[in-house]
Structures are given as structure tokens and as C-alpha cells.
Amino acid sequence: MSEPKLRRELGLLHAVMLGVGASIGAGAFVMLGQAAAMAGPAIIVVVLLGGVINLFTIFSFCELGAAMPEAGGEHLYIKVAYGGLPAFITGWFEWMSEMFYAVLMAVGSATMISYYIPVNIPITAIGIVLIFTLINVRGAKGSGTTAVVLGLTLLVILAIYVVSGLQHGFGADAFQPFMPKGVFGMLGATAYIFVIYLGSEDIVVAQGEIKEPGKTIPRALLLNAGLLIAIYGIIACVTVGMVPTEILGELSSPLAFVAEKTMGWVGAVLLTIAGLVAAMSSLNTAIMAQSRVVYSMSKDGYFPKVLSAVHRRFGTPHISVIVTSIFTLVFTAIGAIEFAAYAASFGFIIGYSLTNFALMKLRRTKPHLKRPFKAPLCPFTPIVGIVASLGLLPFMDPRVLALGAGLGVLALLAYYLSMVGHYRIRVAFGGMSLGIGVFAALLAYLIETGLLPLVTPPVLFYVLIFVSAVSILAGVLNVTTPTRNIF
Amino acid sequence: MRVKRALVAIVGVAQGAIGVLAVIFAYMLYHNFFNVQGLVSMSEENVPIYMLLLFVFGFISIISGLFLIHERLEL
């Protein structure tokens, strides 16, 4: 019997809504207000500028996605262009960014629910992750349909917001002065707001399940990019027209504030629902995307083979969906929101830059690769994409760079472990167990003799002795393992 | 051989369980479930370092335990 493969079940609408769902997270609703405070009414230009900059990298995704329409997205492109370590690091950052984005959206959804219903935020967030994991295990079409339903709901609510704002009318001097902070204020706001466009790449991560990929992938990416520019532009215009920008920056939910002004309490509730739908939609896409990255890396031999198993009935990489969701659940339980936000942004930016590099390299090294779509004005467009992506880094919080470096070191460690083989890793863990066992015995001795002045319950001594004995035994058994059982 | 199989299984399961309990305890410390920080007389500023130690210890124990359980399944 042949090995089951991913099924191409997603059409153009599914693909576009995956991108919309991934990009319009709940964060966008808050960030628009803060960016407006940075740029003034010129936020409208800022949003359009960010969209155009995003478009340069989208062209690269269009070309590479249509030419190599297998699951994995950026990881796949870098593998073909550079191979080995760069491919692993790209896949690693892709996975990390999707995973932390999922955490961010799960906790965000639970927090929004808690505004109206008294729920425990970590437990609710865990429940939401479990529901979307189940949807993603049961089929790409199911998660695609979920993305369409959530995406359309979101668009309808945003349309109501815009129409009610336009009916209400703008203040006479709403857009004056247009650029109170000058050009630098605008550029800073562009860097700040650019993350609201990240997420389109989720379309290419799931490209292994998109029908007629040569045509559908570029169309979906371009439609998604255009739609985002239009949505953000109109929303920025209505929001700035209703409330002075300096007030917007101080609001925790600027869009809900404006909606309340135009529609009363119904508006505030509607916008909270929109935020919730946006967060859930992003979560759904992130869970799907992270599993496809891990599936692709497993197929390439970087992760255990079991992660590339495909369910016979559902046609989904069910093991990788479950395993990646377990990691998501662990971080969701901790609720480290700030950490998740930084990690997600850094990973997306690295992926964007490397994709543009891959496009230029492949144009040179694989000129005969079949390209149903070609990025216009190459190498101008990918170079602008790289400069724009990397140019964002200096505007970010220094902790983003520190965290990025930390994740990079972790990636190198994971790459090394995946390359050195099972036997050596086992011996290494055996050694660590031995060390822990000896340390626990020493600790127990010091506490019992009173050499370590710690006030501890008496049971701790016996716990330490037990842990020490088990760890030493486990260490000896692992270190002395016969190699013939391994190879 | 039979003795070794049994020993590998028992030690593997015990070490894995110790690791899982350490991770659960780290979570309990973080969220201060059942006032566990007060029970072990731990100040709030020391929680991150104890969490880190418990996580490192927990994950090493879980992985090492899984290696042994895997060997037991192959023997």
C-alpha cells in the first residue's frame, strides 16, 4: 500500500483567508492606535507604505511558491537554494515564530473572553488550542473552512465599523496637521506597524495542500496583500477621522473606543468579537502552519521520521499537528505573552529576509526551474524586501535581538543533536543523569549533616536519596548501552 | 537478561515520572497553586531560578527515562 500524502484540498478562497486570518491578529487592532500616535494622521500613508514594502517580499513568495509548491514554504526554498544548516535554521525560526504566534493568539483570545465571562485565562487558552488542534488533525479542508468562516466574519464586522464611521462623519480638522512628527515619525511608525502584514507566508507554508498551486499560490498571495492594504488603509482613515491621534495612542483598544462612539455599546461588543475572531483565526492558521514546517523538516531528516506521518483517512500530518500543539500548550500554560510576541516577530522577519536571498540565488543557480510566476524587476524587488525586513530590526526592542540570538543558539544545538546520531545523544544524557544523581546525593549529605544551613522539610532528604539512586542507575544504564541496539 | 529488562523498565519509568513531577512542580511554583511558594518558604524573586533548575532537571530526566523505556521495548 502506498504511503499516504497530503491532499490538495484548499482553493483560492481558503488560501486567501488563511493569509488574512494569519495577518489580521488581535494585535493589529491595538497597534494601529499606537502607530497613529507616532505618525499623526499620516498613519494612513504609513499603513499604505508598509503594505507596499510587504508587497516586495510577497513577489518573492509568489515566484518560489509557484515553482516549488510542496509543504514547508521558506524552509523548502532555503533548502533548495542553500541546503544544510541555513535550511534547518530557517525552518527552526519558522516553527518558533508560528508556535509563539499561536501562543500569543490563544492567550489573547482567552483574555478577550475574560472581559465578558469570568474564566481562568490559562485554562481557557489551553481549551482553545485543543479545539483548533482537533480541527487541524481532522483535515486541511476543515481548517481551511474554519479560516474562511472566521475571516469572512471578521471582514463583515470591520465593514460595519467602517460604514458606521463614515456615516457618523469626520471632525473638521481631523487630519490637520497631517505629519506632526515629520518624516522620521512616519518611518518609525512604519517599522512599528510592519508586523501587521506578516503572516501572508502562512499561505506558502500550507502550499502542499493548495489546488493548482502554480496559479492559486501567486493569486492568493497577491489578493491577500492587496486586501490587507485596503482593509488597514480604510480602518486607519476612519479611526483617525473620529478620534485625535494623541488620544488613540493611550487607548488599550482604540478601535473598540471608536466603535462605541459611533454605535454605542453594541459597537464596543462587536469590535471585541472582531478581536476574538481575529485572534482565533490567527491561531487556527498558526497551528496549521507550524505542523507543516515540522512535517517538512521531518521529511528532510532533521526531525524524527514519525513527524512526517500522514493520516490515512484525514490526509493530514496528524503526528506533527499533535506534537507541535503540545509545545504550544506548554508555553500557553506559562502565559509568557511578551516573550511570545518578540519571538514571533523575530522569526517572521528572518524568514522574510532569507526568502528574498533564496530568490536571487535560485535565479542564478537554477535559471531553468519552471516558474509559473516571475517576480517583477528582480533583483530590485528582493533587495528592497531584504532591506525593508532587516531595516526593521534597529527599530525593535533590544530584547527582540537578545531573544533572537538565544533562539539561534538553540537552533544550532538542535541541528547538532539531529546530526550526531542517537547513540551519542543517549550517552550524553546518561552522563547528565549521572551528574544529577551525584549532585543530589551530595545535597542530601550536606543537608543531613547540617553543613548546608537550609530549613527544609525532613521528607526532602528521602526524596533526594530516591532521585539520586534513580538518576545514578539511569545514568549507568544509558552510558553502558550496547551500540548494536542503536545502529 | 530478564533482570536487566525489568531493571531498565523500572528505572526508565521512575526517572521519567520524576522528570514529569519536576515540571509539574515548576508550574505549581510559577502559578503558586495551593500557596506552594509559601509552603517551601520561597520568595517571589527566587521563583524564576528555581523554575529554570526544575525545568532543566525535569527535561533531562524525561529524555533519559524515555531512552531507557525505548531500550526496554527493543530488548
PDB file of C-alpha atoms in Angstrom, chain A residues 4 15 36 38 61 65 100 159 184 222 230 298 365 398 404 461 469 472:
ATOM      1  CA  PRO A   4      -0.458   8.493   2.294  1.00  0.00           C
ATOM      2  CA  ALA A  15      -5.747  30.252   0.742  1.00  0.00           C
ATOM      3  CA  ALA A  36      -1.263  56.757  14.899  1.00  0.00           C
ATOM      4  CA  MET A  38       3.684  58.093  16.431  1.00  0.00           C
ATOM      5  CA  PHE A  61       6.911  34.212  -2.181  1.00  0.00           C
ATOM      6  CA  GLY A  65       5.736  29.138  -4.022  1.00  0.00           C
ATOM      7  CA  PHE A 100       4.827  31.647  19.646  1.00  0.00           C
ATOM      8  CA  ALA A 159     -17.134  46.627   7.152  1.00  0.00           C
ATOM      9  CA  PHE A 184      11.143  60.250  10.897  1.00  0.00           C
ATOM     10  CA  LEU A 222      -1.283  38.998  -4.214  1.00  0.00           C
ATOM     11  CA  ALA A 230      -7.227  48.156   1.575  1.00  0.00           C
ATOM     12  CA  SER A 298      11.000  15.673   9.312  1.00  0.00           C
ATOM     13  CA  THR A 365      21.853  28.761  -9.984  1.00  0.00           C
ATOM     14  CA  PRO A 398      16.709  45.297  22.119  1.00  0.00           C
ATOM     15  CA  GLY A 404      16.657  36.062  18.522  1.00  0.00           C
ATOM     16  CA  PHE A 461      16.247  14.136  52.428  1.00  0.00           C
ATOM     17  CA  ALA A 469      19.578   6.483  43.254  1.00  0.00           C
ATOM     18  CA  ILE A 472      22.704   7.211  39.004  1.00  0.00           C
TER      19      ILE A 472
END
